[in-house]
XYZ file of C-alpha atoms in Angstrom:
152
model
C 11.857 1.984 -32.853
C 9.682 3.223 -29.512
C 7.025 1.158 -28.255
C 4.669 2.170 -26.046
C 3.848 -0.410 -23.854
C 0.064 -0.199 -22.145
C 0.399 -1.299 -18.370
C -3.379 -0.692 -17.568
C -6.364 -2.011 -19.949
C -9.178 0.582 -20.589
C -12.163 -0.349 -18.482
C -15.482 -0.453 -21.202
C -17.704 2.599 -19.323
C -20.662 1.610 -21.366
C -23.187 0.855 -18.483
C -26.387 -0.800 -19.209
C -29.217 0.877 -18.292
C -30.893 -0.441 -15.499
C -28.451 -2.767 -14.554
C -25.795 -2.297 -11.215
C -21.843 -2.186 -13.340
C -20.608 -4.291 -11.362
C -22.037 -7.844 -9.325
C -22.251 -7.361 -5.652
C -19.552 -10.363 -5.308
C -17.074 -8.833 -7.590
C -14.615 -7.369 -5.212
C -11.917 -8.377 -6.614
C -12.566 -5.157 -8.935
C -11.599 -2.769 -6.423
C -8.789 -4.401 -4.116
C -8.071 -1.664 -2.305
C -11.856 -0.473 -1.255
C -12.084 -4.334 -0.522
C -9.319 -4.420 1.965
C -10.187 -1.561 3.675
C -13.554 -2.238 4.238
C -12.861 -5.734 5.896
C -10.465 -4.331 7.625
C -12.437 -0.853 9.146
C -16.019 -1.036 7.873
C -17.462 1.408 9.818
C -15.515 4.011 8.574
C -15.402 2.976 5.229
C -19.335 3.018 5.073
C -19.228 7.023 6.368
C -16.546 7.819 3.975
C -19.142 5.953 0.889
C -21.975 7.842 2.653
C -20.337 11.042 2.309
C -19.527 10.976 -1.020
C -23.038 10.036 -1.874
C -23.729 13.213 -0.464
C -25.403 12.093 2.587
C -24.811 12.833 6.820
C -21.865 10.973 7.092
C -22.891 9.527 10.383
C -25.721 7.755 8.794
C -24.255 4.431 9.008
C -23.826 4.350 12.612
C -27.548 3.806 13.026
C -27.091 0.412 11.025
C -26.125 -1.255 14.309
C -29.376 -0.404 16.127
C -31.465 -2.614 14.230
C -32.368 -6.027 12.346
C -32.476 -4.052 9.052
C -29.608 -1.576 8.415
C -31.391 2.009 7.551
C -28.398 3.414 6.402
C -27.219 0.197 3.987
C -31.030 0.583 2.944
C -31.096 4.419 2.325
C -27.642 4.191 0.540
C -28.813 1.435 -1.783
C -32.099 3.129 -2.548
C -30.537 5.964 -3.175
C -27.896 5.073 -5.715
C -30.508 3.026 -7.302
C -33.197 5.885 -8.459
C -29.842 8.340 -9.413
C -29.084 5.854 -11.503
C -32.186 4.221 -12.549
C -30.872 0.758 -11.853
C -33.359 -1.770 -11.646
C -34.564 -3.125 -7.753
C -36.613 -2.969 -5.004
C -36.650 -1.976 -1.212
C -36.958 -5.635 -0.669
C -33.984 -6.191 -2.408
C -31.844 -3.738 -0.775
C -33.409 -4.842 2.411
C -32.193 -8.239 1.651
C -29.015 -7.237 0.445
C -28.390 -4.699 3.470
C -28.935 -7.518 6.287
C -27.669 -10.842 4.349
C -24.682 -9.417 2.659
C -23.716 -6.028 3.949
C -20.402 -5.332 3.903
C -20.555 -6.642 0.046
C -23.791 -3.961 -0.407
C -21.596 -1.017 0.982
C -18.489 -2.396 -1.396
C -21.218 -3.053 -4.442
C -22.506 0.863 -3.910
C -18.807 2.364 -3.569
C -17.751 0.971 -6.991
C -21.160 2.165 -8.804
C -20.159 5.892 -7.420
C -16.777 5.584 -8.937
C -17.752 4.290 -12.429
C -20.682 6.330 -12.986
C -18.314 9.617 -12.037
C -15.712 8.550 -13.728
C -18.081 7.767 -17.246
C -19.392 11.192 -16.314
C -16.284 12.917 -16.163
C -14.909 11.382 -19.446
C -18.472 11.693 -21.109
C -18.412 15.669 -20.307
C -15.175 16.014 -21.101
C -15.549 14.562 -24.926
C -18.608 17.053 -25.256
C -17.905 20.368 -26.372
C -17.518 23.010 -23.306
C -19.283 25.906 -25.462
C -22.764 24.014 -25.269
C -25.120 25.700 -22.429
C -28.269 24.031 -22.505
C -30.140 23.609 -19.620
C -29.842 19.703 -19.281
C -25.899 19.976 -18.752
C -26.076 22.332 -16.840
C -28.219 20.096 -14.588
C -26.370 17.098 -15.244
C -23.522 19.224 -13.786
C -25.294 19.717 -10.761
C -26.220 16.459 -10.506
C -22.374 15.152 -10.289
C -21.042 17.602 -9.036
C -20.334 15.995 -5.407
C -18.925 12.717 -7.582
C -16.200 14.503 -9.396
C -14.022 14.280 -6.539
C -14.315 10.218 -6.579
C -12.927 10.001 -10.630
C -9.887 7.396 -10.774
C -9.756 7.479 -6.831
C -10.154 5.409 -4.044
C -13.285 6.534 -1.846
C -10.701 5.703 1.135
């Protein structure tokens, strides 16, 4: 008799509204995007930055300051796409106290929302042309890239 044996557990992709998926300490999540930040943060904050859809050079205005404006930006940003819960002051805090964790925190929320996204559209029916997926199309578009992938 074959048995299939499952090497990789399902992630749930059921994200609560509001609420970041992931803790900003919970690196251990994403090894790989963990490693390479320590290791090169600069660039890995560009390569996050693009793939919000953003000047990729942002980031290299975080070292003029006290308060990182890109870290801040990014944060924001991914924060009203999303409608997660927070305020400037929080990413303000979050972007000067703890930001290589921030930049880490915002690169796994890209890659779970586009990869719910991508299995979400592809369990609706492709025949259905309203106007909302269409938009919601649009909206993801630039994320599609990032499903199952390493930003890096």
């Amino acid at each position: 008799m074959y048995r299939q044996v499952v090497e990789v557990q399902p992630e749930s992709r059921v994200h609560v509204e509001g609420q970041w998926s992931t803790g900003l300490c919970e690196c251990h999540k994403d090894v790989g995007d963990c490693c390479f930040a320590l290791c090169c943060l600069p660039v890995f904050t560009c390569k996050v930055t693009r793939a919000v859809g953003a000047c990729a050079c942002l980031p290299l205005l975080d070292c003029i300051g006290c308060v990182p404006p890109a870290s801040l930006a990014m944060r924001a940003s991914v924060r009203q796409r999303y409608g997660i819960k927070g305020s400037v002051w929080s990413d303000c805090l979050y972007g000067c106290c703890c930001y290589p964790l921030s930049w880490l925190q915002i690169s796994r929320e890209l890659k779970r929302r586009a990869a719910s996204h991508a299995s979400s559209s592809s369990s609706s029916s492709s025949s259905s042309s309203s106007s909302s997926s269409s938009s919601a199309s649009a909206r993801y578009s630039a994320l599609r890239c990032l499903q199952g992938a390493h930003l890096v």
